[in-house]
Amino acid sequence: MKNPKIFLLTLIGFSLFQTIQAQRKMITPEFIQKGDTVGILATARKVDLKSLQPAIKLLESWGLHVAIGKTIGKEENQLAGPDWLRATDFQEMIDNPTIKAIWAAKGGYGTVRIIDRIDFTKFKKKPKWIAGFSDITVLHSHLNNMNIETIHSF
């Protein structure tokens, strides 16, 4: 190590940065309630409507309504339609005031290809829950950097 003082200062600076980041106030979207609508879409891999039936029935048993995205049942190679369709579907759901939460139905690969197409202006004013795992980690990271909580889950 050429300069242990530089290394030590860098380590201290990184530690302080992490502490400050951990203490920032996150914005919690409104909790969903009976009668609210949850949107289900695919920002990445393709998924068919039949395989979503157990999840739809579960949400409905909780008294929630379900809005199925335009990407469900679509197919372009391994993806749930072309990038423009997946971006548009997500954009419409985050901008739709009647949809209170969005559930990305499947991970895989593809969300990173659409993240820069999404306009989060309206969403930041009235955030809603975004749930999913795997490939949509890019959405979690993007929204967490805006100090908005998300749900990393199935």
Tab-separated table of N, CA and C in Angstrom, residues 60-149:
chain	number	residue	atom	x	y	z
A	60	GLU	N	-57.857	-11.405	-5.399
A	60	GLU	CA	-59.309	-11.211	-5.334
A	60	GLU	C	-59.876	-11.704	-4.006
A	61	SER	N	-59.303	-12.777	-3.448
A	61	SER	CA	-59.782	-13.266	-2.152
A	61	SER	C	-59.491	-12.270	-1.034
A	62	TRP	N	-58.539	-11.399	-1.254
A	62	TRP	CA	-58.220	-10.339	-0.295
A	62	TRP	C	-59.087	-9.096	-0.519
A	63	GLY	N	-59.995	-9.163	-1.470
A	63	GLY	CA	-60.880	-8.040	-1.742
A	63	GLY	C	-60.282	-7.009	-2.683
A	64	LEU	N	-59.259	-7.399	-3.413
A	64	LEU	CA	-58.604	-6.481	-4.355
A	64	LEU	C	-59.079	-6.756	-5.776
A	65	HIS	N	-59.050	-5.726	-6.602
A	65	HIS	CA	-59.332	-5.869	-8.027
A	65	HIS	C	-57.991	-6.039	-8.734
A	66	VAL	N	-58.024	-6.678	-9.884
A	66	VAL	CA	-56.789	-6.931	-10.637
A	66	VAL	C	-56.921	-6.357	-12.038
A	67	ALA	N	-55.911	-5.602	-12.444
A	67	ALA	CA	-55.815	-5.088	-13.813
A	67	ALA	C	-54.661	-5.827	-14.488
A	68	ILE	N	-54.958	-6.509	-15.570
A	68	ILE	CA	-53.943	-7.272	-16.295
A	68	ILE	C	-53.308	-6.373	-17.351
A	69	GLY	N	-51.993	-6.318	-17.323
A	69	GLY	CA	-51.261	-5.483	-18.271
A	69	GLY	C	-51.268	-6.029	-19.687
A	70	LYS	N	-50.977	-5.168	-20.622
A	70	LYS	CA	-50.950	-5.529	-22.042
A	70	LYS	C	-49.817	-6.497	-22.379
A	71	THR	N	-48.847	-6.613	-21.485
A	71	THR	CA	-47.698	-7.481	-21.741
A	71	THR	C	-47.963	-8.935	-21.368
A	72	ILE	N	-49.003	-9.191	-20.607
A	72	ILE	CA	-49.317	-10.562	-20.202
A	72	ILE	C	-49.813	-11.322	-21.440
A	73	GLY	N	-49.142	-12.430	-21.721
A	73	GLY	CA	-49.492	-13.231	-22.887
A	73	GLY	C	-48.763	-12.827	-24.151
A	74	LYS	N	-48.025	-11.742	-24.104
A	74	LYS	CA	-47.257	-11.314	-25.276
A	74	LYS	C	-45.922	-12.050	-25.311
A	75	GLU	N	-45.359	-12.156	-26.501
A	75	GLU	CA	-44.124	-12.923	-26.642
A	75	GLU	C	-43.261	-12.363	-27.767
A	76	GLU	N	-42.034	-12.088	-27.408
A	76	GLU	CA	-41.004	-11.746	-28.392
A	76	GLU	C	-39.718	-12.412	-27.902
A	77	ASN	N	-39.441	-13.589	-28.477
A	77	ASN	CA	-38.365	-14.443	-27.984
A	77	ASN	C	-38.648	-14.751	-26.513
A	78	GLN	N	-37.709	-14.460	-25.617
A	78	GLN	CA	-37.942	-14.749	-24.194
A	78	GLN	C	-38.708	-13.633	-23.487
A	79	LEU	N	-38.888	-12.501	-24.145
A	79	LEU	CA	-39.494	-11.331	-23.505
A	79	LEU	C	-41.009	-11.271	-23.688
A	80	ALA	N	-41.644	-10.478	-22.837
A	80	ALA	CA	-43.098	-10.274	-22.890
A	80	ALA	C	-43.426	-9.135	-23.844
A	81	GLY	N	-42.994	-9.279	-25.072
A	81	GLY	CA	-43.228	-8.251	-26.077
A	81	GLY	C	-42.003	-7.389	-26.274
A	82	PRO	N	-42.057	-6.506	-27.269
A	82	PRO	CA	-40.928	-5.621	-27.548
A	82	PRO	C	-40.721	-4.590	-26.438
A	83	ASP	N	-39.547	-3.993	-26.409
A	83	ASP	CA	-39.206	-3.014	-25.373
A	83	ASP	C	-40.241	-1.901	-25.276
A	84	TRP	N	-40.679	-1.357	-26.415
A	84	TRP	CA	-41.623	-0.237	-26.384
A	84	TRP	C	-42.934	-0.638	-25.705
A	85	LEU	N	-43.392	-1.877	-25.920
A	85	LEU	CA	-44.644	-2.324	-25.318
A	85	LEU	C	-44.488	-2.500	-23.810
A	86	ARG	N	-43.394	-3.097	-23.383
A	86	ARG	CA	-43.177	-3.301	-21.955
A	86	ARG	C	-43.015	-1.970	-21.239
A	87	ALA	N	-42.322	-1.019	-21.872
A	87	ALA	CA	-42.164	0.316	-21.280
A	87	ALA	C	-43.508	1.043	-21.221
A	88	THR	N	-44.275	0.966	-22.289
A	88	THR	CA	-45.580	1.633	-22.343
A	88	THR	C	-46.536	1.050	-21.310
A	89	ASP	N	-46.554	-0.269	-21.196
A	89	ASP	CA	-47.432	-0.929	-20.230
A	89	ASP	C	-47.101	-0.466	-18.809
A	90	PHE	N	-45.815	-0.451	-18.468
A	90	PHE	CA	-45.408	-0.010	-17.137
A	90	PHE	C	-45.741	1.467	-16.929
A	91	GLN	N	-45.460	2.291	-17.932
A	91	GLN	CA	-45.738	3.727	-17.828
A	91	GLN	C	-47.219	3.979	-17.593
A	92	GLU	N	-48.069	3.291	-18.340
A	92	GLU	CA	-49.514	3.477	-18.177
A	92	GLU	C	-49.974	3.079	-16.780
A	93	MET	N	-49.386	2.015	-16.248
A	93	MET	CA	-49.796	1.584	-14.905
A	93	MET	C	-49.298	2.537	-13.815
A	94	ILE	N	-48.075	3.038	-13.940
A	94	ILE	CA	-47.614	3.954	-12.889
A	94	ILE	C	-48.329	5.299	-12.966
A	95	ASP	N	-48.825	5.658	-14.152
A	95	ASP	CA	-49.549	6.918	-14.313
A	95	ASP	C	-51.038	6.801	-14.030
A	96	ASN	N	-51.562	5.588	-13.954
A	96	ASN	CA	-52.995	5.364	-13.746
A	96	ASN	C	-53.329	5.530	-12.263
A	97	PRO	N	-54.108	6.551	-11.900
A	97	PRO	CA	-54.394	6.801	-10.482
A	97	PRO	C	-55.263	5.733	-9.824
A	98	THR	N	-55.970	4.910	-10.609
A	98	THR	CA	-56.811	3.872	-10.002
A	98	THR	C	-56.007	2.633	-9.620
A	99	ILE	N	-54.818	2.483	-10.155
A	99	ILE	CA	-53.966	1.343	-9.803
A	99	ILE	C	-53.098	1.761	-8.623
A	100	LYS	N	-53.226	1.027	-7.524
A	100	LYS	CA	-52.546	1.389	-6.271
A	100	LYS	C	-51.246	0.628	-6.045
A	101	ALA	N	-51.046	-0.476	-6.774
A	101	ALA	CA	-49.813	-1.258	-6.666
A	101	ALA	C	-49.589	-1.967	-7.997
A	102	ILE	N	-48.321	-2.234	-8.288
A	102	ILE	CA	-47.970	-2.929	-9.528
A	102	ILE	C	-47.102	-4.117	-9.175
A	103	TRP	N	-47.480	-5.254	-9.709
A	103	TRP	CA	-46.779	-6.503	-9.454
A	103	TRP	C	-46.168	-6.966	-10.762
A	104	ALA	N	-44.854	-7.016	-10.815
A	104	ALA	CA	-44.159	-7.552	-11.984
A	104	ALA	C	-44.219	-9.074	-11.885
A	105	ALA	N	-44.872	-9.692	-12.846
A	105	ALA	CA	-45.210	-11.106	-12.762
A	105	ALA	C	-44.011	-12.040	-12.867
A	106	LYS	N	-42.971	-11.617	-13.517
A	106	LYS	CA	-41.864	-12.532	-13.743
A	106	LYS	C	-40.564	-11.753	-13.869
A	107	GLY	N	-39.499	-12.377	-13.447
A	107	GLY	CA	-38.173	-11.776	-13.584
A	107	GLY	C	-37.556	-12.179	-14.909
A	108	GLY	N	-36.298	-12.533	-14.856
A	108	GLY	CA	-35.592	-12.925	-16.069
A	108	GLY	C	-34.662	-11.828	-16.503
A	109	TYR	N	-34.858	-11.352	-17.727
A	109	TYR	CA	-34.034	-10.290	-18.276
A	109	TYR	C	-34.926	-9.390	-19.119
A	110	GLY	N	-34.656	-8.106	-19.104
A	110	GLY	CA	-35.379	-7.205	-19.991
A	110	GLY	C	-35.736	-5.862	-19.389
A	111	THR	N	-35.889	-5.778	-18.069
A	111	THR	CA	-36.286	-4.508	-17.456
A	111	THR	C	-35.211	-3.448	-17.637
A	112	VAL	N	-33.966	-3.847	-17.581
A	112	VAL	CA	-32.878	-2.881	-17.765
A	112	VAL	C	-32.951	-2.231	-19.153
A	113	ARG	N	-33.556	-2.909	-20.097
A	113	ARG	CA	-33.684	-2.378	-21.459
A	113	ARG	C	-34.751	-1.297	-21.566
A	114	ILE	N	-35.644	-1.195	-20.560
A	114	ILE	CA	-36.727	-0.203	-20.653
A	114	ILE	C	-36.647	0.889	-19.597
A	115	ILE	N	-35.793	0.754	-18.595
A	115	ILE	CA	-35.781	1.690	-17.462
A	115	ILE	C	-35.601	3.143	-17.901
A	116	ASP	N	-34.782	3.390	-18.903
A	116	ASP	CA	-34.543	4.765	-19.352
A	116	ASP	C	-35.700	5.342	-20.169
A	117	ARG	N	-36.661	4.530	-20.516
A	117	ARG	CA	-37.836	5.001	-21.260
A	117	ARG	C	-38.961	5.460	-20.331
A	118	ILE	N	-38.831	5.176	-19.046
A	118	ILE	CA	-39.900	5.459	-18.102
A	118	ILE	C	-39.763	6.877	-17.540
A	119	ASP	N	-40.876	7.609	-17.532
A	119	ASP	CA	-40.931	8.945	-16.941
A	119	ASP	C	-41.574	8.816	-15.562
A	120	PHE	N	-40.796	9.041	-14.518
A	120	PHE	CA	-41.270	8.869	-13.147
A	120	PHE	C	-41.815	10.166	-12.531
A	121	THR	N	-42.046	11.196	-13.330
A	121	THR	CA	-42.484	12.492	-12.817
A	121	THR	C	-43.769	12.379	-12.000
A	122	LYS	N	-44.831	11.805	-12.566
A	122	LYS	CA	-46.107	11.656	-11.845
A	122	LYS	C	-45.960	10.693	-10.676
A	123	PHE	N	-45.199	9.634	-10.886
A	123	PHE	CA	-45.013	8.612	-9.859
A	123	PHE	C	-44.369	9.202	-8.608
A	124	LYS	N	-43.398	10.084	-8.776
A	124	LYS	CA	-42.719	10.676	-7.619
A	124	LYS	C	-43.676	11.531	-6.794
A	125	LYS	N	-44.681	12.129	-7.444
A	125	LYS	CA	-45.654	12.948	-6.726
A	125	LYS	C	-46.631	12.087	-5.923
A	126	LYS	N	-46.936	10.904	-6.419
A	126	LYS	CA	-47.857	9.979	-5.739
A	126	LYS	C	-47.390	8.548	-5.994
A	127	PRO	N	-46.374	8.133	-5.232
A	127	PRO	CA	-45.836	6.781	-5.453
A	127	PRO	C	-46.831	5.687	-5.077
A	128	LYS	N	-46.641	4.551	-5.698
A	128	LYS	CA	-47.438	3.365	-5.388
A	128	LYS	C	-46.478	2.196	-5.225
A	129	TRP	N	-46.961	1.117	-4.655
A	129	TRP	CA	-46.101	-0.037	-4.421
A	129	TRP	C	-45.729	-0.714	-5.726
A	130	ILE	N	-44.449	-1.010	-5.877
A	130	ILE	CA	-43.936	-1.814	-6.979
A	130	ILE	C	-43.389	-3.088	-6.341
A	131	ALA	N	-43.903	-4.230	-6.771
A	131	ALA	CA	-43.493	-5.506	-6.188
A	131	ALA	C	-42.972	-6.437	-7.278
A	132	GLY	N	-42.002	-7.238	-6.907
A	132	GLY	CA	-41.434	-8.217	-7.817
A	132	GLY	C	-40.011	-8.539	-7.405
A	133	PHE	N	-39.362	-9.402	-8.163
A	133	PHE	CA	-38.004	-9.796	-7.817
A	133	PHE	C	-37.224	-10.094	-9.090
A	134	SER	N	-36.015	-10.510	-8.903
A	134	SER	CA	-35.116	-10.898	-9.982
A	134	SER	C	-34.819	-9.695	-10.866
A	135	ASP	N	-35.234	-9.767	-12.106
A	135	ASP	CA	-34.869	-8.738	-13.069
A	135	ASP	C	-35.369	-7.346	-12.698
A	136	ILE	N	-36.471	-7.232	-11.979
A	136	ILE	CA	-36.963	-5.886	-11.670
A	136	ILE	C	-36.184	-5.232	-10.538
A	137	THR	N	-35.122	-5.876	-10.103
A	137	THR	CA	-34.240	-5.236	-9.123
A	137	THR	C	-33.768	-3.884	-9.645
A	138	VAL	N	-33.657	-3.743	-10.955
A	138	VAL	CA	-33.267	-2.446	-11.524
A	138	VAL	C	-34.321	-1.386	-11.179
A	139	LEU	N	-35.595	-1.759	-11.143
A	139	LEU	CA	-36.643	-0.817	-10.734
A	139	LEU	C	-36.539	-0.503	-9.246
A	140	HIS	N	-36.331	-1.538	-8.436
A	140	HIS	CA	-36.163	-1.309	-6.996
A	140	HIS	C	-35.019	-0.337	-6.742
A	141	SER	N	-33.905	-0.579	-7.375
A	141	SER	CA	-32.733	0.277	-7.178
A	141	SER	C	-33.015	1.706	-7.626
A	142	HIS	N	-33.629	1.842	-8.789
A	142	HIS	CA	-33.938	3.164	-9.335
A	142	HIS	C	-34.873	3.934	-8.390
A	143	LEU	N	-35.911	3.264	-7.908
A	143	LEU	CA	-36.881	3.921	-7.031
A	143	LEU	C	-36.314	4.163	-5.639
A	144	ASN	N	-35.512	3.239	-5.146
A	144	ASN	CA	-34.871	3.456	-3.842
A	144	ASN	C	-33.923	4.645	-3.895
A	145	ASN	N	-33.289	4.873	-5.029
A	145	ASN	CA	-32.439	6.062	-5.186
A	145	ASN	C	-33.262	7.348	-5.195
A	146	MET	N	-34.557	7.237	-5.453
A	146	MET	CA	-35.482	8.376	-5.344
A	146	MET	C	-36.094	8.440	-3.950
A	147	ASN	N	-35.612	7.571	-3.053
A	147	ASN	CA	-36.107	7.465	-1.674
A	147	ASN	C	-37.533	6.934	-1.598
A	148	ILE	N	-37.921	6.101	-2.539
A	148	ILE	CA	-39.252	5.506	-2.540
A	148	ILE	C	-39.121	4.016	-2.232
A	149	GLU	N	-39.893	3.568	-1.244
A	149	GLU	CA	-39.878	2.160	-0.870
A	149	GLU	C	-40.551	1.296	-1.923
